[in-house]
Amino acid sequence: MRTADFYYDLPQELIAQDPLEDRSASRLMHLSKTDGAIEHGYFRDILRYLRKGDCLVINDTKVIPARLYGHKKDTGALIEILLLKRKADNVWECLVKPGKKARPGAQITFGNGILEGEIVDVVEEGNRLIQFRYDGIWEEILDQLGEMPLPPYITHKLKDKNRYQTVYAKNEGSAAAPTAGLHFTRDLLQQVEEMGVKIAHVTLHVGLGTFRPVKVDDVKDHHMHSEFYVVEEDQAALINETKRQGGRVISVGTTSCRTLESAAGEDGVLKAGSGWTDIFIYPGYSFKMIDGLITNFHLPESTLLMLVSALAGKEHIMAAYAEAVKERYRFFSFGDAMFIE
């Protein structure tokens, strides 16, 4: 299977640059994984497709303002840092630009000395380990100095940090938002529950590995970066009970999907626990846990496009994407949504 098989042509103007004022006003494409049939509507129409007894699984991770700008102490050169993974209390794996100036031993200062860092090592893919020093509470300093790490295809400045968070974001740790969940409002979630649909939560801290381009010709040669996930006992019980009762498990986003598929046994039972997953889902994969998926429209040749192709069939997905381009859907993080069932 070739990476080029997942290419499609996307006009630049269809890449959404700003979130809609009303989260649930985005468009929704309904795609049947059985026959590829398509229906068009709005996200609030998701209520038409959910059924009593279903379980909606959300990812309650919270994006941290992970982009920091500092200066090298010795030269004053500007350094941009993106926090990727916490490795120890005050040590983070970071993406650093420009990398050539970021050698071990380099001292960096942020916000006129409110925060300081020292590069202590170079690790996989040229990322740096940085030891931070500060007085006060880390989360407050990050909130004061950091910016939301919007993807590079979004060039507009985000006016409200909360618009790159889901309304149910709780557990801090992501470098990117689980964007399928951005469409839900609290009112819409309440309506979902009132119709007899259960809502379960898992946590997967989204790293940049999910969005790295696939640089190999053969899909099977691509290696996913690992991300940390948590499935709590009561939530696993809720999801397993849904299955036992004949209800559907519907994942909100590819991150929830990857968590569920990572934590599920070959017997189709979800196991509580936590750990790191580098699961890579592409056509040919047999899903153990999810029955449906709410997701955004993904980049050409991306691992996320491969995941949705595994669920709905590559031909159905590529036809649906061609239809989305024709109908002028909005693409990527702040764009429109698709429900595959």
Tab-separated table of C-alpha atoms in Angstrom:
chain	number	residue	atom	x	y	z
A	1	MET	CA	0.000	0.000	0.000
A	2	ARG	CA	1.520	3.275	-1.146
A	3	THR	CA	1.413	6.576	0.701
A	4	ALA	CA	0.600	8.271	-2.615
A	5	ASP	CA	-2.675	6.305	-2.720
A	6	PHE	CA	-3.942	8.645	0.010
A	7	TYR	CA	-3.271	11.900	-1.830
A	8	TYR	CA	-6.068	14.287	-2.752
A	9	ASP	CA	-5.981	17.835	-4.091
A	10	LEU	CA	-7.161	20.432	-1.578
A	11	PRO	CA	-7.584	24.108	-2.508
A	12	GLN	CA	-5.773	26.283	0.031
A	13	GLU	CA	-8.860	28.395	0.693
A	14	LEU	CA	-10.728	25.389	2.135
A	15	ILE	CA	-8.339	25.140	5.098
A	16	ALA	CA	-10.298	26.653	8.010
A	17	GLN	CA	-8.304	29.452	9.665
A	18	ASP	CA	-10.735	30.397	12.445
A	19	PRO	CA	-13.255	28.511	14.600
A	20	LEU	CA	-16.935	29.235	14.017
A	21	GLU	CA	-18.671	31.362	16.639
A	22	ASP	CA	-21.088	28.503	17.362
A	23	ARG	CA	-19.161	25.234	17.754
A	24	SER	CA	-22.107	23.078	16.673
A	25	ALA	CA	-22.818	25.142	13.535
A	26	SER	CA	-20.092	23.422	11.530
A	27	ARG	CA	-21.211	21.157	8.725
A	28	LEU	CA	-21.498	17.389	9.141
A	29	MET	CA	-21.063	14.793	6.442
A	30	HIS	CA	-22.651	11.439	7.287
A	31	LEU	CA	-20.850	8.558	5.590
A	32	SER	CA	-22.071	4.967	5.516
A	33	LYS	CA	-19.139	2.574	5.788
A	34	THR	CA	-21.371	-0.123	4.290
A	35	ASP	CA	-22.125	1.427	0.908
A	36	GLY	CA	-20.419	4.833	0.901
A	37	ALA	CA	-23.723	6.738	0.877
A	38	ILE	CA	-23.359	10.397	1.883
A	39	GLU	CA	-25.724	12.830	3.604
A	40	HIS	CA	-25.027	16.509	4.284
A	41	GLY	CA	-26.139	18.438	7.339
A	42	TYR	CA	-24.893	20.389	10.338
A	43	PHE	CA	-23.086	19.100	13.388
A	44	ARG	CA	-26.087	19.494	15.684
A	45	ASP	CA	-27.787	16.897	13.414
A	46	ILE	CA	-25.576	14.275	15.094
A	47	LEU	CA	-28.619	13.681	17.325
A	48	ARG	CA	-30.389	12.124	14.321
A	49	TYR	CA	-27.736	9.447	13.978
A	50	LEU	CA	-27.150	8.502	17.612
A	51	ARG	CA	-29.383	5.898	19.262
A	52	LYS	CA	-30.456	5.130	22.791
A	53	GLY	CA	-27.993	2.615	24.221
A	54	ASP	CA	-25.017	3.954	22.278
A	55	CYS	CA	-21.891	5.111	24.093
A	56	LEU	CA	-20.043	8.205	22.921
A	57	VAL	CA	-16.358	8.092	23.932
A	58	ILE	CA	-14.622	11.457	24.347
A	59	ASN	CA	-10.950	12.300	24.948
A	60	ASP	CA	-10.765	14.639	27.958
A	61	THR	CA	-7.148	15.715	27.419
A	62	LYS	CA	-6.383	19.416	27.740
A	63	VAL	CA	-3.997	21.304	25.471
A	64	ILE	CA	-1.249	23.171	27.272
A	65	PRO	CA	0.008	26.512	25.910
A	66	ALA	CA	3.089	24.629	24.785
A	67	ARG	CA	4.785	27.130	22.449
A	68	LEU	CA	7.374	29.301	24.193
A	69	TYR	CA	9.648	32.013	22.830
A	70	GLY	CA	12.925	32.703	24.620
A	71	HIS	CA	16.447	33.989	24.076
A	72	LYS	CA	19.820	32.336	24.411
A	73	LYS	CA	21.572	33.870	27.396
A	74	ASP	CA	24.979	34.189	25.728
A	75	THR	CA	23.972	35.647	22.342
A	76	GLY	CA	20.394	36.900	22.778
A	77	ALA	CA	19.325	34.806	19.746
A	78	LEU	CA	15.605	34.069	19.547
A	79	ILE	CA	14.665	30.450	20.308
A	80	GLU	CA	11.233	28.866	19.748
A	81	ILE	CA	10.340	25.846	21.872
A	82	LEU	CA	7.416	23.470	21.639
A	83	LEU	CA	6.841	21.267	24.701
A	84	LEU	CA	6.158	17.697	23.580
A	85	LYS	CA	6.422	15.309	26.551
A	86	ARG	CA	7.135	15.706	30.241
A	87	LYS	CA	9.992	13.303	30.996
A	88	ALA	CA	10.497	14.204	34.676
A	89	ASP	CA	9.212	16.907	37.045
A	90	ASN	CA	10.971	19.821	35.331
A	91	VAL	CA	12.421	18.100	32.270
A	92	TRP	CA	10.566	18.170	28.958
A	93	GLU	CA	11.253	16.757	25.525
A	94	CYS	CA	10.951	19.727	23.186
A	95	LEU	CA	11.036	20.657	19.538
A	96	VAL	CA	13.487	23.560	19.247
A	97	LYS	CA	13.965	26.066	16.413
A	98	PRO	CA	16.563	26.846	15.222
A	99	GLY	CA	18.067	23.523	16.240
A	100	LYS	CA	21.661	24.396	15.324
A	101	LYS	CA	21.837	26.963	18.115
A	102	ALA	CA	20.389	24.588	20.694
A	103	ARG	CA	23.313	22.468	21.838
A	104	PRO	CA	23.583	20.741	25.236
A	105	GLY	CA	24.611	23.258	27.886
A	106	ALA	CA	22.843	26.172	26.174
A	107	GLN	CA	20.970	28.410	28.624
A	108	ILE	CA	17.634	29.959	27.581
A	109	THR	CA	15.617	32.638	29.336
A	110	PHE	CA	11.893	33.290	28.882
A	111	GLY	CA	9.753	36.254	29.900
A	112	ASN	CA	12.614	38.389	31.274
A	113	GLY	CA	13.806	35.587	33.519
A	114	ILE	CA	10.441	34.361	34.864
A	115	LEU	CA	11.418	30.997	33.380
A	116	GLU	CA	14.845	29.623	32.530
A	117	GLY	CA	15.928	26.439	30.798
A	118	GLU	CA	19.045	24.455	30.026
A	119	ILE	CA	19.378	22.022	27.146
A	120	VAL	CA	20.649	18.810	28.700
A	121	ASP	CA	20.503	16.310	25.828
A	122	VAL	CA	19.649	15.679	22.170
A	123	VAL	CA	17.248	12.766	21.645
A	124	GLU	CA	15.247	11.053	18.890
A	125	GLU	CA	14.679	13.065	15.692
A	126	GLY	CA	16.805	15.934	17.001
A	127	ASN	CA	14.404	16.850	19.811
A	128	ARG	CA	15.960	18.370	22.934
A	129	LEU	CA	15.578	17.581	26.606
A	130	ILE	CA	15.291	20.848	28.527
A	131	GLN	CA	15.565	21.248	32.293
A	132	PHE	CA	13.431	24.188	33.435
A	133	ARG	CA	13.954	26.399	36.507
A	134	TYR	CA	11.342	28.760	37.946
A	135	ASP	CA	9.756	30.117	41.107
A	136	GLY	CA	6.033	29.578	41.430
A	137	ILE	CA	3.498	27.246	39.829
A	138	TRP	CA	4.432	25.715	36.479
A	139	GLU	CA	0.901	25.832	35.042
A	140	GLU	CA	0.526	29.525	35.879
A	141	ILE	CA	3.894	30.380	34.317
A	142	LEU	CA	2.992	28.428	31.195
A	143	ASP	CA	-0.368	30.171	30.980
A	144	GLN	CA	1.387	33.541	31.265
A	145	LEU	CA	4.197	32.903	28.763
A	146	GLY	CA	2.978	30.153	26.458
A	147	GLU	CA	0.914	30.220	23.279
A	148	MET	CA	-1.435	27.561	21.979
A	149	PRO	CA	0.522	25.324	19.574
A	150	LEU	CA	-1.726	25.725	16.532
A	151	PRO	CA	-0.817	23.562	13.524
A	152	PRO	CA	1.372	25.259	10.873
A	153	TYR	CA	-1.477	25.379	8.342
A	154	ILE	CA	-3.355	27.819	10.626
A	155	THR	CA	-1.816	31.231	10.062
A	156	HIS	CA	-4.405	33.375	11.860
A	157	LYS	CA	-3.838	34.379	15.476
A	158	LEU	CA	-6.254	32.666	17.882
A	159	LYS	CA	-8.262	35.325	19.751
A	160	ASP	CA	-9.534	33.014	22.501
A	161	LYS	CA	-7.297	30.180	23.805
A	162	ASN	CA	-10.375	28.209	24.865
A	163	ARG	CA	-11.479	27.747	21.261
A	164	TYR	CA	-8.612	25.276	20.811
A	165	GLN	CA	-9.977	23.272	23.759
A	166	THR	CA	-12.983	20.990	23.930
A	167	VAL	CA	-15.660	22.047	26.429
A	168	TYR	CA	-14.846	18.892	28.425
A	169	ALA	CA	-11.025	19.285	28.444
A	170	LYS	CA	-9.729	18.329	31.896
A	171	ASN	CA	-6.364	16.530	32.029
A	172	GLU	CA	-3.487	18.734	30.911
A	173	GLY	CA	-0.825	17.271	28.676
A	174	SER	CA	-1.527	17.642	24.943
A	175	ALA	CA	0.496	19.506	22.343
A	176	ALA	CA	-2.537	19.524	20.025
A	177	ALA	CA	-6.302	19.406	20.445
A	178	PRO	CA	-8.459	16.325	19.798
A	179	THR	CA	-10.258	18.411	17.197
A	180	ALA	CA	-13.340	16.256	16.527
A	181	GLY	CA	-14.525	17.200	20.016
A	182	LEU	CA	-14.332	20.928	19.291
A	183	HIS	CA	-17.786	20.732	17.673
A	184	PHE	CA	-19.599	19.797	20.880
A	185	THR	CA	-21.233	22.407	23.105
A	186	ARG	CA	-22.354	21.669	26.648
A	187	ASP	CA	-25.989	21.980	25.517
A	188	LEU	CA	-25.474	19.453	22.725
A	189	LEU	CA	-23.802	16.977	25.092
A	190	GLN	CA	-26.736	17.356	27.486
A	191	GLN	CA	-29.152	16.579	24.643
A	192	VAL	CA	-27.085	13.517	23.769
A	193	GLU	CA	-27.390	12.219	27.351
A	194	GLU	CA	-31.095	13.024	27.527
A	195	MET	CA	-31.774	10.761	24.543
A	196	GLY	CA	-30.254	7.797	26.411
A	197	VAL	CA	-26.741	7.859	24.980
A	198	LYS	CA	-23.996	7.247	27.549
A	199	ILE	CA	-20.864	9.420	27.510
A	200	ALA	CA	-17.583	7.810	28.549
A	201	HIS	CA	-14.197	9.485	28.735
A	202	VAL	CA	-10.656	8.327	28.098
A	203	THR	CA	-7.445	10.352	28.034
A	204	LEU	CA	-4.817	10.398	25.321
A	205	HIS	CA	-2.284	13.215	25.370
A	206	VAL	CA	-1.902	14.179	21.747
A	207	GLY	CA	1.669	14.585	20.552
A	208	LEU	CA	2.923	15.971	17.277
A	209	GLY	CA	3.736	12.466	16.049
A	210	THR	CA	0.096	12.055	15.032
A	211	PHE	CA	0.498	14.913	12.567
A	212	ARG	CA	3.985	14.191	11.234
A	213	PRO	CA	3.936	13.635	7.470
A	214	VAL	CA	4.433	10.103	6.224
A	215	LYS	CA	7.806	10.247	4.463
A	216	VAL	CA	8.039	6.637	3.302
A	217	ASP	CA	6.629	5.264	0.051
A	218	ASP	CA	5.265	2.088	1.621
A	219	VAL	CA	2.704	2.786	4.369
A	220	LYS	CA	3.881	-0.241	6.384
A	221	ASP	CA	7.341	1.316	6.806
A	222	HIS	CA	6.004	4.330	8.745
A	223	HIS	CA	6.599	4.375	12.497
A	224	MET	CA	4.192	6.235	14.799
A	225	HIS	CA	5.452	8.183	17.806
A	226	SER	CA	4.138	6.994	21.156
A	227	GLU	CA	1.500	8.875	23.141
A	228	PHE	CA	0.354	8.392	26.739
A	229	TYR	CA	-3.188	7.168	27.420
A	230	VAL	CA	-5.382	6.374	30.428
A	231	VAL	CA	-8.543	4.250	30.588
A	232	GLU	CA	-10.136	4.279	34.043
A	233	GLU	CA	-11.846	1.228	35.563
A	234	ASP	CA	-15.362	2.692	35.671
A	235	GLN	CA	-15.110	3.973	32.107
A	236	ALA	CA	-13.905	0.617	30.785
A	237	ALA	CA	-16.849	-1.023	32.594
A	238	LEU	CA	-19.294	1.461	31.034
A	239	ILE	CA	-17.961	0.860	27.520
A	240	ASN	CA	-17.858	-2.935	27.926
A	241	GLU	CA	-21.420	-2.924	29.276
A	242	THR	CA	-22.541	-0.982	26.185
A	243	LYS	CA	-21.081	-3.727	24.003
A	244	ARG	CA	-22.717	-6.474	26.077
A	245	GLN	CA	-26.097	-4.757	25.790
A	246	GLY	CA	-25.771	-4.511	21.994
A	247	GLY	CA	-25.136	-0.769	21.913
A	248	ARG	CA	-22.619	0.902	19.651
A	249	VAL	CA	-19.331	2.416	20.781
A	250	ILE	CA	-18.816	5.671	18.903
A	251	SER	CA	-15.461	7.343	19.171
A	252	VAL	CA	-15.226	11.133	19.152
A	253	GLY	CA	-12.028	11.594	17.188
A	254	THR	CA	-9.108	9.497	16.062
A	255	THR	CA	-7.393	9.949	19.450
A	256	SER	CA	-10.255	8.280	21.330
A	257	CYS	CA	-10.296	5.604	18.637
A	258	ARG	CA	-6.567	4.881	18.994
A	259	THR	CA	-6.927	4.731	22.781
A	260	LEU	CA	-9.795	2.258	22.629
A	261	GLU	CA	-8.136	0.062	20.038
A	262	SER	CA	-4.862	0.095	22.014
A	263	ALA	CA	-6.532	-0.889	25.281
A	264	ALA	CA	-8.864	-3.529	23.833
A	265	GLY	CA	-7.954	-7.203	23.939
A	266	GLU	CA	-8.324	-9.560	20.983
A	267	ASP	CA	-11.530	-10.717	22.695
A	268	GLY	CA	-13.040	-7.244	22.180
A	269	VAL	CA	-13.008	-6.410	25.889
A	270	LEU	CA	-11.626	-3.040	26.926
A	271	LYS	CA	-8.988	-3.207	29.645
A	272	ALA	CA	-8.507	-0.406	32.164
A	273	GLY	CA	-4.986	0.908	32.601
A	274	SER	CA	-2.468	3.394	31.305
A	275	GLY	CA	0.591	3.311	29.120
A	276	TRP	CA	2.135	4.413	25.858
A	277	THR	CA	0.697	3.560	22.472
A	278	ASP	CA	2.198	3.815	19.005
A	279	ILE	CA	-0.681	2.008	17.296
A	280	PHE	CA	-0.834	2.725	13.558
A	281	ILE	CA	-4.217	1.989	11.987
A	282	TYR	CA	-4.412	1.719	8.207
A	283	PRO	CA	-6.513	-0.315	5.719
A	284	GLY	CA	-6.455	-3.985	6.575
A	285	TYR	CA	-6.777	-3.342	10.313
A	286	SER	CA	-9.616	-5.172	12.106
A	287	PHE	CA	-11.324	-2.923	14.647
A	288	LYS	CA	-11.870	-4.559	18.024
A	289	MET	CA	-13.864	-1.890	19.844
A	290	ILE	CA	-15.349	1.001	17.876
A	291	ASP	CA	-18.474	0.865	15.717
A	292	GLY	CA	-18.558	4.487	14.563
A	293	LEU	CA	-16.341	7.555	14.436
A	294	ILE	CA	-16.889	11.312	14.571
A	295	THR	CA	-13.898	13.001	12.971
A	296	ASN	CA	-12.679	16.051	11.078
A	297	PHE	CA	-11.294	16.102	7.533
A	298	HIS	CA	-7.601	15.206	7.519
A	299	LEU	CA	-4.472	16.122	5.583
A	300	PRO	CA	-3.598	14.320	2.352
A	301	GLU	CA	-1.289	11.301	2.839
A	302	SER	CA	-1.639	11.521	6.641
A	303	THR	CA	-1.890	8.680	9.153
A	304	LEU	CA	-5.295	10.037	10.179
A	305	LEU	CA	-6.617	9.756	6.628
A	306	MET	CA	-5.317	6.178	6.626
A	307	LEU	CA	-7.157	5.469	9.898
A	308	VAL	CA	-10.538	6.637	8.593
A	309	SER	CA	-9.877	4.678	5.385
A	310	ALA	CA	-9.384	1.556	7.501
A	311	LEU	CA	-12.804	2.082	9.045
A	312	ALA	CA	-14.872	3.134	6.032
A	313	GLY	CA	-12.827	1.735	3.127
A	314	LYS	CA	-10.347	3.766	1.117
A	315	GLU	CA	-12.610	4.089	-1.930
A	316	HIS	CA	-15.496	5.407	0.188
A	317	ILE	CA	-13.236	7.884	1.998
A	318	MET	CA	-11.546	9.236	-1.119
A	319	ALA	CA	-14.949	9.656	-2.799
A	320	ALA	CA	-16.283	11.418	0.309
A	321	TYR	CA	-13.292	13.769	0.382
A	322	ALA	CA	-13.784	14.589	-3.303
A	323	GLU	CA	-17.417	15.394	-2.468
A	324	ALA	CA	-16.331	17.543	0.501
A	325	VAL	CA	-14.001	19.571	-1.742
A	326	LYS	CA	-16.764	19.957	-4.348
A	327	GLU	CA	-19.246	21.080	-1.662
A	328	ARG	CA	-16.700	23.522	-0.170
A	329	TYR	CA	-16.452	21.929	3.256
A	330	ARG	CA	-13.945	23.480	5.687
A	331	PHE	CA	-10.935	21.274	6.348
A	332	PHE	CA	-8.617	20.349	9.237
A	333	SER	CA	-8.573	21.458	12.905
A	334	PHE	CA	-11.166	24.273	12.824
A	335	GLY	CA	-13.063	22.723	9.931
A	336	ASP	CA	-16.178	20.635	9.462
A	337	ALA	CA	-16.911	17.096	10.649
A	338	MET	CA	-17.726	13.634	9.344
A	339	PHE	CA	-19.646	10.854	11.066
A	340	ILE	CA	-18.759	7.373	9.842
A	341	GLU	CA	-21.099	4.533	10.824
